[in-house]
Short mmCIF file of C-alpha atoms in Angstrom, two decimals:
data_model
loop_
_atom_site.label_atom_id
_atom_site.label_comp_id
_atom_site.label_asym_id
_atom_site.label_seq_id
_atom_site.Cartn_x
_atom_site.Cartn_y
_atom_site.Cartn_z
CA MET A 1101 2.15 -55.09 -12.01
CA ARG A 1102 1.06 -51.62 -11.04
CA LYS A 1103 -2.67 -51.18 -11.03
CA PRO A 1104 -3.80 -48.22 -13.20
CA ARG A 1105 -5.87 -45.44 -11.66
CA ALA A 1106 -9.61 -45.48 -12.14
CA ALA A 1107 -10.80 -43.15 -14.87
CA VAL A 1108 -13.73 -40.79 -14.58
CA GLY A 1109 -15.59 -42.05 -17.67
CA SER A 1110 -15.26 -44.92 -20.10
CA GLY A 1111 -13.86 -42.63 -22.77
CA HIS A 1112 -10.77 -41.92 -20.57
CA ARG A 1113 -9.78 -45.46 -19.42
CA LYS A 1114 -7.16 -45.93 -22.15
CA GLN A 1115 -5.67 -42.46 -21.66
CA ALA A 1116 -5.35 -42.87 -17.88
CA ALA A 1117 -2.58 -45.46 -18.35
CA SER A 1118 -0.20 -42.86 -19.74
CA GLN A 1119 1.17 -39.56 -18.39
CA GLU A 1120 -0.52 -37.62 -21.16
CA GLY A 1121 -3.82 -39.23 -20.37
CA ARG A 1122 -3.56 -38.29 -16.70
CA GLN A 1123 -2.87 -34.66 -17.58
CA LYS A 1124 -5.85 -34.53 -19.93
CA HIS A 1125 -7.93 -36.23 -17.30
CA ALA A 1126 -7.04 -33.57 -14.73
CA LYS A 1127 -7.69 -30.74 -17.22
CA ASN A 1128 -11.01 -32.02 -18.54
CA ASN A 1129 -12.35 -33.46 -15.31
CA SER A 1130 -14.15 -30.26 -14.40
CA GLN A 1131 -15.79 -30.13 -17.83
CA ALA A 1132 -16.75 -33.80 -18.14
CA LYS A 1133 -20.14 -34.88 -16.88
CA PRO A 1134 -19.72 -37.41 -14.03
CA SER A 1135 -21.09 -40.87 -14.65
CA ALA A 1136 -23.56 -42.55 -12.38
CA CYS A 1137 -20.90 -44.75 -10.76
CA ASP A 1138 -18.89 -41.73 -9.69
CA GLY A 1139 -21.66 -40.29 -7.56
CA LEU A 1140 -21.02 -37.70 -4.93
CA ALA A 1141 -17.61 -39.17 -4.01
CA ARG A 1142 -15.97 -37.37 -6.96
CA GLN A 1143 -17.34 -33.90 -6.14
CA PRO A 1144 -14.60 -32.83 -3.64
CA GLU A 1145 -11.90 -33.58 -6.22
CA GLU A 1146 -13.69 -31.55 -8.87
CA VAL A 1147 -13.88 -28.58 -6.51
CA VAL A 1148 -10.14 -28.76 -5.84
CA LEU A 1149 -9.29 -28.94 -9.51
CA GLN A 1150 -11.56 -26.05 -10.43
CA ALA A 1151 -10.05 -23.84 -7.75
CA SER A 1152 -6.50 -24.49 -8.96
CA VAL A 1153 -5.04 -21.52 -10.80
CA SER A 1154 -1.56 -22.76 -11.66
CA SER A 1155 -0.56 -26.10 -13.18
CA TYR A 1156 2.00 -26.36 -10.37
CA HIS A 1157 -0.82 -26.90 -7.89
CA LEU A 1158 -3.10 -29.47 -9.52
CA PHE A 1159 -3.90 -31.91 -6.71
CA ARG A 1160 -5.36 -35.29 -7.60
CA ASP A 1161 -7.63 -35.76 -4.60
CA VAL A 1162 -8.59 -34.37 -1.22
CA ALA A 1163 -6.20 -36.72 0.61
CA GLU A 1164 -3.24 -35.17 -1.25
CA VAL A 1165 -4.38 -31.69 -0.30
CA THR A 1166 -4.71 -32.75 3.34
CA ALA A 1167 -1.24 -34.31 3.35
CA PHE A 1168 0.30 -31.22 1.73
CA ARG A 1169 -1.39 -28.95 4.24
CA GLY A 1170 -0.09 -31.03 7.13
CA SER A 1171 3.46 -31.02 5.76
CA LEU A 1172 3.36 -27.26 5.24
CA LEU A 1173 2.12 -26.57 8.77
CA SER A 1174 4.68 -28.96 10.24
CA TRP A 1175 7.48 -27.17 8.38
CA TYR A 1176 6.20 -23.82 9.64
CA ASP A 1177 6.13 -25.00 13.26
CA GLN A 1178 9.78 -26.02 13.01
CA GLU A 1179 11.19 -23.16 10.94
CA LYS A 1180 9.14 -20.09 11.91
CA ARG A 1181 10.87 -17.07 13.41
CA ASP A 1182 10.44 -16.30 17.09
CA LEU A 1183 8.47 -13.03 17.02
CA PRO A 1184 6.66 -11.30 19.92
CA TRP A 1185 3.25 -11.20 18.22
CA ARG A 1186 3.47 -14.93 17.44
CA ARG A 1187 4.26 -15.70 21.07
CA ARG A 1188 1.26 -13.68 22.17
CA ALA A 1189 -1.01 -15.45 19.68
CA GLU A 1190 0.13 -18.83 21.05
CA ASP A 1191 0.14 -18.04 24.78
CA GLU A 1192 -2.81 -15.66 25.16
CA MET A 1193 -5.99 -17.52 26.17
CA ASP A 1194 -8.29 -14.47 26.03
CA LEU A 1195 -9.55 -14.33 22.46
CA ASP A 1196 -10.22 -10.59 22.61
CA ARG A 1197 -6.71 -9.77 23.83
CA ARG A 1198 -5.24 -12.15 21.27
CA ALA A 1199 -7.18 -10.47 18.45
CA TYR A 1200 -6.05 -7.05 19.67
CA ALA A 1201 -2.39 -8.13 19.78
CA VAL A 1202 -2.57 -9.51 16.24
CA TRP A 1203 -4.34 -6.37 15.02
CA VAL A 1204 -1.60 -4.11 16.38
CA SER A 1205 1.13 -6.23 14.75
CA GLU A 1206 -0.63 -6.27 11.38
CA VAL A 1207 -0.95 -2.48 11.34
CA MET A 1208 2.65 -1.88 12.43
CA LEU A 1209 3.99 -4.31 9.82
CA GLN A 1210 2.34 -2.44 6.94
CA GLN A 1211 5.16 -1.04 4.78
CA THR A 1212 7.61 -1.53 7.68
CA GLN A 1213 10.32 -4.16 8.20
CA VAL A 1214 9.99 -6.77 10.93
CA ALA A 1215 13.31 -5.80 12.53
CA THR A 1216 12.09 -2.20 12.91
CA VAL A 1217 8.68 -3.16 14.30
CA ILE A 1218 9.80 -5.53 17.10
CA ASN A 1219 10.85 -2.88 19.66
CA TYR A 1220 7.90 -0.60 18.85
CA TYR A 1221 5.47 -3.51 19.20
CA THR A 1222 6.95 -4.63 22.51
CA GLY A 1223 6.77 -1.11 23.95
CA TRP A 1224 3.23 -0.62 22.66
CA MET A 1225 1.90 -3.86 24.21
CA GLN A 1226 3.62 -3.11 27.51
CA LYS A 1227 2.00 0.33 27.66
CA TRP A 1228 -1.44 -0.68 26.29
CA PRO A 1229 -1.93 -4.45 26.71
CA THR A 1230 -5.69 -4.32 26.04
CA LEU A 1231 -8.07 -2.54 23.70
CA GLN A 1232 -9.51 -0.60 26.62
CA ASP A 1233 -6.06 0.67 27.61
CA LEU A 1234 -5.47 2.02 24.11
CA ALA A 1235 -8.94 3.61 23.97
CA SER A 1236 -8.22 5.55 27.16
CA ALA A 1237 -4.83 6.84 25.93
CA SER A 1238 -4.35 10.33 24.52
CA LEU A 1239 -3.34 11.04 20.92
CA GLU A 1240 -0.20 12.73 22.26
CA GLU A 1241 0.86 9.49 23.97
CA VAL A 1242 0.16 7.45 20.83
CA ASN A 1243 2.17 9.81 18.61
CA GLN A 1244 5.03 9.88 21.11
CA LEU A 1245 5.38 6.08 21.13
CA TRP A 1246 4.92 5.86 17.34
CA ALA A 1247 7.55 8.53 16.59
CA GLY A 1248 10.14 7.18 14.16
CA LEU A 1249 8.04 4.26 12.89
CA GLY A 1250 6.68 6.25 9.93
CA TYR A 1251 3.21 6.35 8.33
CA TYR A 1252 1.97 8.13 11.45
CA SER A 1253 -1.72 7.94 10.56
CA ARG A 1254 -1.59 4.23 11.41
CA GLY A 1255 -1.13 4.90 15.11
CA ARG A 1256 -3.91 7.49 15.14
CA ARG A 1257 -6.30 5.14 13.36
CA LEU A 1258 -5.45 2.29 15.72
CA GLN A 1259 -6.57 4.46 18.59
CA GLU A 1260 -9.68 5.60 16.71
CA GLY A 1261 -10.56 1.99 16.03
CA ALA A 1262 -10.10 1.08 19.69
CA ARG A 1263 -12.45 3.85 20.73
CA LYS A 1264 -15.12 2.81 18.23
CA VAL A 1265 -15.17 -0.76 19.47
CA GLU A 1266 -15.79 -0.68 23.99
CA GLN A 1267 -16.52 -4.43 24.10
CA GLU A 1268 -20.12 -5.63 24.46
CA GLN A 1269 -21.03 -5.19 20.79
CA LEU A 1270 -18.01 -7.20 19.66
CA LEU A 1271 -18.84 -10.08 22.01
CA ALA A 1272 -22.50 -10.00 21.08
CA SER A 1273 -21.80 -10.18 17.36
CA GLY A 1274 -19.69 -13.30 17.83
CA SER A 1275 -17.70 -12.73 14.68
CA LEU A 1276 -16.93 -10.07 12.15
CA SER A 1277 -18.92 -10.91 9.02
CA GLY A 1278 -18.60 -9.44 5.59
CA SER A 1279 -14.80 -9.61 5.37
CA PRO A 1280 -13.59 -11.51 2.28
CA ASP A 1281 -11.28 -14.46 2.80
CA VAL A 1282 -9.11 -16.28 0.30
CA GLU A 1283 -10.77 -19.59 1.18
CA GLU A 1284 -14.10 -18.13 0.09
CA CYS A 1285 -12.76 -17.14 -3.31
CA ALA A 1286 -15.07 -17.87 -6.22
CA PRO A 1287 -12.70 -18.07 -9.22
CA ASN A 1288 -15.44 -18.81 -11.75
CA THR A 1289 -17.56 -15.78 -10.89
CA GLY A 1290 -14.94 -13.18 -11.79
CA GLN A 1291 -15.94 -11.17 -8.71
CA CYS A 1292 -13.12 -12.10 -6.33
CA HIS A 1293 -11.14 -9.08 -5.09
CA LEU A 1294 -8.30 -11.26 -3.85
CA CYS A 1295 -7.31 -12.92 -7.13
CA LEU A 1296 -5.45 -11.45 -10.07
CA PRO A 1297 -7.65 -9.38 -12.38
CA PRO A 1298 -8.25 -10.69 -15.93
CA SER A 1299 -5.91 -7.99 -17.23
CA GLU A 1300 -3.04 -9.58 -15.25
CA PRO A 1301 -3.23 -13.34 -15.93
CA TRP A 1302 -1.18 -15.96 -14.12
CA ASP A 1303 2.45 -16.05 -15.26
CA GLN A 1304 3.66 -19.66 -15.37
CA THR A 1305 7.32 -18.60 -15.14
CA LEU A 1306 6.74 -16.83 -11.81
CA GLY A 1307 4.88 -19.56 -9.97
CA VAL A 1308 3.82 -18.48 -6.48
CA VAL A 1309 5.71 -15.20 -6.92
CA ASN A 1310 2.66 -14.06 -8.89
CA PHE A 1311 1.34 -13.07 -5.46
CA PRO A 1312 1.35 -10.44 -4.26
CA ARG A 1313 1.36 -8.20 -7.29
CA LYS A 1314 3.21 -5.01 -6.49
CA ALA A 1315 1.14 -1.99 -7.44
CA SER A 1316 2.82 0.58 -9.62
CA ARG A 1317 3.83 3.60 -7.57
CA LYS A 1318 4.09 7.16 -8.70
CA PRO A 1319 7.33 8.94 -7.85
CA PRO A 1320 6.93 11.15 -4.77
CA ARG A 1321 6.19 14.75 -5.49
CA GLU A 1322 8.85 17.22 -4.45
CA GLU A 1323 8.16 20.03 -1.99
CA SER A 1324 10.31 22.53 -0.12
CA SER A 1325 9.93 24.12 3.27
CA ALA A 1326 11.87 26.45 5.57
CA THR A 1327 12.10 25.61 9.26
CA CYS A 1328 13.82 27.31 12.18
CA VAL A 1329 15.20 26.04 15.47
CA LEU A 1330 14.47 28.84 17.96
CA GLU A 1331 16.52 28.53 21.16
CA GLN A 1332 16.47 30.50 24.40
CA PRO A 1333 18.22 30.02 27.78
CA GLY A 1334 16.22 28.34 30.53
CA ALA A 1335 16.54 27.39 34.16
CA LEU A 1336 17.30 23.75 33.26
CA GLY A 1337 19.39 24.53 30.21
CA ALA A 1338 18.66 25.67 26.68
CA GLN A 1339 15.06 25.44 25.48
CA ILE A 1340 13.76 25.05 21.93
CA LEU A 1341 10.36 25.99 20.56
CA LEU A 1342 8.06 23.32 19.07
CA VAL A 1343 4.62 23.77 17.54
CA GLN A 1344 1.99 21.12 16.87
CA ARG A 1345 0.83 20.16 13.39
CA PRO A 1346 -2.89 19.97 12.49
CA ASN A 1347 -4.82 16.85 13.48
CA SER A 1348 -5.20 15.77 9.85
CA GLY A 1349 -2.87 15.42 6.90
CA LEU A 1350 0.84 14.67 6.82
CA LEU A 1351 2.39 13.99 10.27
CA ALA A 1352 -0.93 14.82 11.92
CA GLY A 1353 -0.66 15.81 15.58
CA LEU A 1354 3.14 15.60 15.74
CA TRP A 1355 5.39 18.40 16.99
CA GLU A 1356 7.84 20.28 14.79
CA PHE A 1357 9.95 23.41 14.58
CA PRO A 1358 8.08 26.45 13.20
CA SER A 1359 7.99 26.05 9.41
CA VAL A 1360 6.71 27.82 6.30
CA THR A 1361 6.49 26.89 2.64
CA TRP A 1362 9.51 27.72 0.49
CA GLU A 1363 9.64 31.20 -1.06
CA PRO A 1364 11.43 31.94 -4.36
CA SER A 1365 13.81 34.53 -2.92
CA GLU A 1366 15.98 34.51 0.20
CA GLN A 1367 14.57 37.85 1.35
CA LEU A 1368 10.97 36.70 1.12
CA GLN A 1369 11.90 33.43 2.79
CA ARG A 1370 13.45 35.12 5.80
CA LYS A 1371 10.52 37.49 6.13
CA ALA A 1372 7.92 34.69 6.05
CA LEU A 1373 9.87 32.57 8.52
CA LEU A 1374 10.41 35.46 10.93
CA GLN A 1375 6.67 36.25 10.87
CA GLU A 1376 5.89 32.63 11.69
CA LEU A 1377 8.33 32.68 14.61
CA GLN A 1378 6.92 35.95 15.96
CA ARG A 1379 3.42 34.48 15.79
CA TRP A 1380 4.45 31.97 18.44
CA ALA A 1381 7.15 33.76 20.45
CA GLY A 1382 6.57 37.49 20.03
CA PRO A 1383 9.08 40.10 18.69
CA LEU A 1384 12.43 38.65 17.61
CA PRO A 1385 15.69 40.08 16.20
CA ALA A 1386 15.74 39.44 12.47
CA THR A 1387 19.50 39.93 12.19
CA HIS A 1388 20.25 36.77 14.21
CA LEU A 1389 18.40 34.42 11.81
CA ARG A 1390 21.05 32.18 10.22
CA HIS A 1391 20.76 29.67 7.37
CA LEU A 1392 22.49 26.43 8.45
CA GLY A 1393 21.92 23.95 5.60
CA GLU A 1394 19.26 21.65 4.28
CA VAL A 1395 17.69 18.27 5.07
CA VAL A 1396 16.03 16.01 2.51
CA HIS A 1397 13.49 13.50 3.83
CA THR A 1398 11.25 11.25 1.75
CA PHE A 1399 7.84 10.29 3.04
CA SER A 1400 5.61 7.72 1.34
CA HIS A 1401 4.45 10.15 -1.35
CA ILE A 1402 6.40 13.39 -0.74
CA LYS A 1403 10.08 14.23 -1.05
CA LEU A 1404 10.44 17.19 1.26
CA THR A 1405 13.50 19.45 1.37
CA TYR A 1406 13.86 21.50 4.55
CA GLN A 1407 15.96 24.69 4.49
CA VAL A 1408 17.22 24.79 8.06
CA TYR A 1409 17.60 28.08 9.94
CA GLY A 1410 18.68 28.81 13.49
CA LEU A 1411 17.97 31.67 15.88
CA ALA A 1412 19.47 31.84 19.37
CA LEU A 1413 17.97 34.38 21.80
CA GLU A 1414 20.85 35.67 23.87
CA GLY A 1415 20.72 38.60 26.26
CA GLN A 1416 16.93 38.76 26.11
CA THR A 1417 14.24 38.06 28.65
CA PRO A 1418 13.13 34.43 28.14
CA VAL A 1419 9.69 33.90 26.64
CA THR A 1420 7.60 32.21 29.35
CA THR A 1421 4.14 32.15 27.79
CA VAL A 1422 3.20 30.82 24.38
CA PRO A 1423 -0.19 30.41 22.66
CA PRO A 1424 -1.95 27.01 22.56
CA GLY A 1425 -0.26 24.59 20.18
CA ALA A 1426 3.30 25.62 21.11
CA ARG A 1427 5.69 24.78 23.92
CA TRP A 1428 9.31 25.13 25.02
CA LEU A 1429 11.28 21.92 25.58
CA THR A 1430 14.75 21.11 26.76
CA GLN A 1431 16.98 19.09 24.45
CA GLU A 1432 16.41 15.99 26.57
CA GLU A 1433 12.64 16.45 26.37
CA PHE A 1434 12.87 16.93 22.61
CA HIS A 1435 14.34 13.45 22.08
CA THR A 1436 11.41 11.80 23.88
CA ALA A 1437 8.67 14.01 22.39
CA ALA A 1438 6.31 13.03 19.57
CA VAL A 1439 8.45 14.40 16.74
CA SER A 1440 9.12 12.95 13.31
CA THR A 1441 12.42 11.56 12.05
CA ALA A 1442 12.68 14.56 9.73
CA MET A 1443 12.66 16.98 12.67
CA LYS A 1444 15.36 14.95 14.41
CA LYS A 1445 17.48 15.35 11.28
CA VAL A 1446 16.84 19.10 11.33
CA PHE A 1447 17.90 19.31 14.97
CA ARG A 1448 21.14 17.43 14.26
CA VAL A 1449 22.00 20.01 11.60
CA TYR A 1450 21.35 22.79 14.13
CA GLN A 1451 23.47 21.12 16.80
CA GLY A 1452 26.31 20.63 14.36
CA GLN A 1453 26.53 24.41 13.87
CA GLN A 1454 26.75 25.25 17.58
CA PRO A 1455 30.10 25.86 19.34
CA GLY A 1456 31.45 22.88 21.26
CA THR A 1457 29.16 20.31 19.64
CA CYS A 1458 30.13 17.40 17.48
CA MET A 1459 26.88 16.49 15.75
CA GLY A 1460 25.05 17.60 12.67
CA SER A 1461 24.30 16.53 9.14
CA LYS A 1462 25.72 13.42 7.50
CA ARG A 1463 28.33 15.52 5.77
CA SER A 1464 29.61 17.02 9.02
CA GLN A 1465 29.57 13.61 10.70
CA VAL A 1466 31.80 12.16 8.01
CA SER A 1467 34.35 14.96 8.24
CA SER A 1468 34.35 15.23 12.03
CA PRO A 1469 36.45 12.59 13.85
CA CYS A 1470 34.63 12.87 17.17
CA SER A 1471 31.28 12.05 15.56
CA ARG A 1472 32.39 8.82 13.92
CA LYS A 1473 30.65 5.75 15.25
CA LYS A 1474 32.69 3.11 17.03
CA PRO A 1475 33.05 0.10 14.71
CA ARG A 1476 31.36 -3.14 15.63
CA MET A 1477 33.28 -5.96 17.29
CA GLY A 1478 33.59 -7.96 14.08
CA GLN A 1479 34.89 -4.93 12.22
CA GLN A 1480 37.42 -4.26 14.98
CA VAL A 1481 38.76 -7.82 14.67
CA LEU A 1482 39.18 -7.43 10.91
CA ASP A 1483 40.82 -4.02 11.30
CA ASN A 1484 43.30 -5.35 13.85
CA PHE A 1485 44.09 -8.35 11.66
CA PHE A 1486 44.85 -6.33 8.54
CA ARG A 1487 46.63 -3.61 10.51
CA SER A 1488 49.07 -6.11 11.98
CA HIS A 1489 49.73 -7.72 8.59
CA ILE A 1490 50.19 -4.39 6.88
CA SER A 1491 52.72 -3.25 9.49
CA THR A 1492 54.60 -6.58 9.23
CA ASP A 1493 54.72 -6.41 5.43
CA ALA A 1494 55.92 -2.82 5.53
CA HIS A 1495 58.70 -3.75 7.96
CA SER A 1496 59.82 -6.61 5.69
CA LEU A 1497 59.89 -4.32 2.66
CA ASN A 1498 61.96 -1.75 4.50
CA SER A 1499 64.45 -4.43 5.62
CA ALA A 1500 64.77 -5.77 2.11
CA ALA A 1501 65.33 -2.32 0.71
CA GLN A 1502 68.12 -1.67 3.21
#
C-alpha cells in the first residue's frame, strides 16, 4: 500500500490522501501557521510555493525544483544553438573579456535577429577583442562597422560605455551592485520591476508565454525629405559627395547625400535642395538637377520618404576642396563607408537611372532582366524538373492532336 504524504497540520491529514486535498494543501500552505514538529525544515518549501505565480509551476519541495533545474540545463546543453558569443562565454578564461563579449552580443541582439547579428558580431570582436580596443577606436570606425545593423545609437553607446569604464575601478568594485535580478524578485512587496504589473495579471491560458509582455507600439510618424546624389569626374573614376549627420539624433554621425526637408511645391523643393548642395560644393547648374524617384525606409519610429534627385557635373572643373563635414568618395569607397541602409537604397535608384547600368529601385530590378538574381541551387533543381515535365507533356499533347 502506498504511504500517504505527511500533512503540514493535523487539520489537513485527511485531505492529503486525495488529489483535492493535496491541491488545497499546496494553496494554503503559505497561509497556514507551521506546527512545532515542522520546524525550520518546512521553510524552503514555503518560499518556493509563495514565489510561484502560475499553477503550472507549483513545486512540492526543494528537491523537485533542483531536479527540474538539472533537467532543464541538461536539455539546454544538448539542444542549444552553436553561436559565436556562446563559444566565447565557454572558452574565454578572462572574466573581463568574457563579460565584454557577452555585453556586445546583448546590445547587438536588441531588436535584431540572430541570423543578422552573427556576421556583425564576428567582425566586431575580431576588430576590437577587448574593452580597451573599443575605447581607443574612433566613432567613424564604429559607425562604419555598424552600418546596416540598424538602431545606430547602440554602437555609439557601446563605445561611450567602453570609454567610461578603463579597468581598475571595475576590478576594484568586484561586482556591479544595484542591478535587479529575477532571482531577487519579491512578489509579495509589489515593488518588483521584472514581474507583471497588477493591471496585467497572469493569464492561465498563456502559460509561460505571459513573458515577455510586448509593449504597445505607436505607429511610426511619417516624414518626407529630398536628397541629391551629386557626382563629378575624378582621377580614379566618378566621385559622389557625402556629408556627415550631427552627432546626436537619428543616424547620428553617419554619412549621407545632401538632404533637406520636403517642401510643398516642386519649385521650392528644387531651390532648397540646390542651396544645400551649393553650401557644400559651391556654384552649381540648376538646370541639370533631375528627379529620379523615391525611396521609402522605415526606422524604429519614423517612416521616411526620400525624393531622390541626381546632378552630374560634366564639363566643369572638379571640386577639390570641401568644408569640414563633407567629402568626395568613389563608388567603391561609398559601399564601405559608414552610411545607412536608406542611403544605399537611394544610391541604387541613382545608379538605375544612369546609362549602361543595370541597378536601381525594386521596380526597375523586377523589370530589368540583367538585374535579376540567380536562383538558388534548390530552386534551379525544381525549375529544371518542372521544365522537363512541361516540355514532355506539351510534346505528348501535340502528338495526340496530330
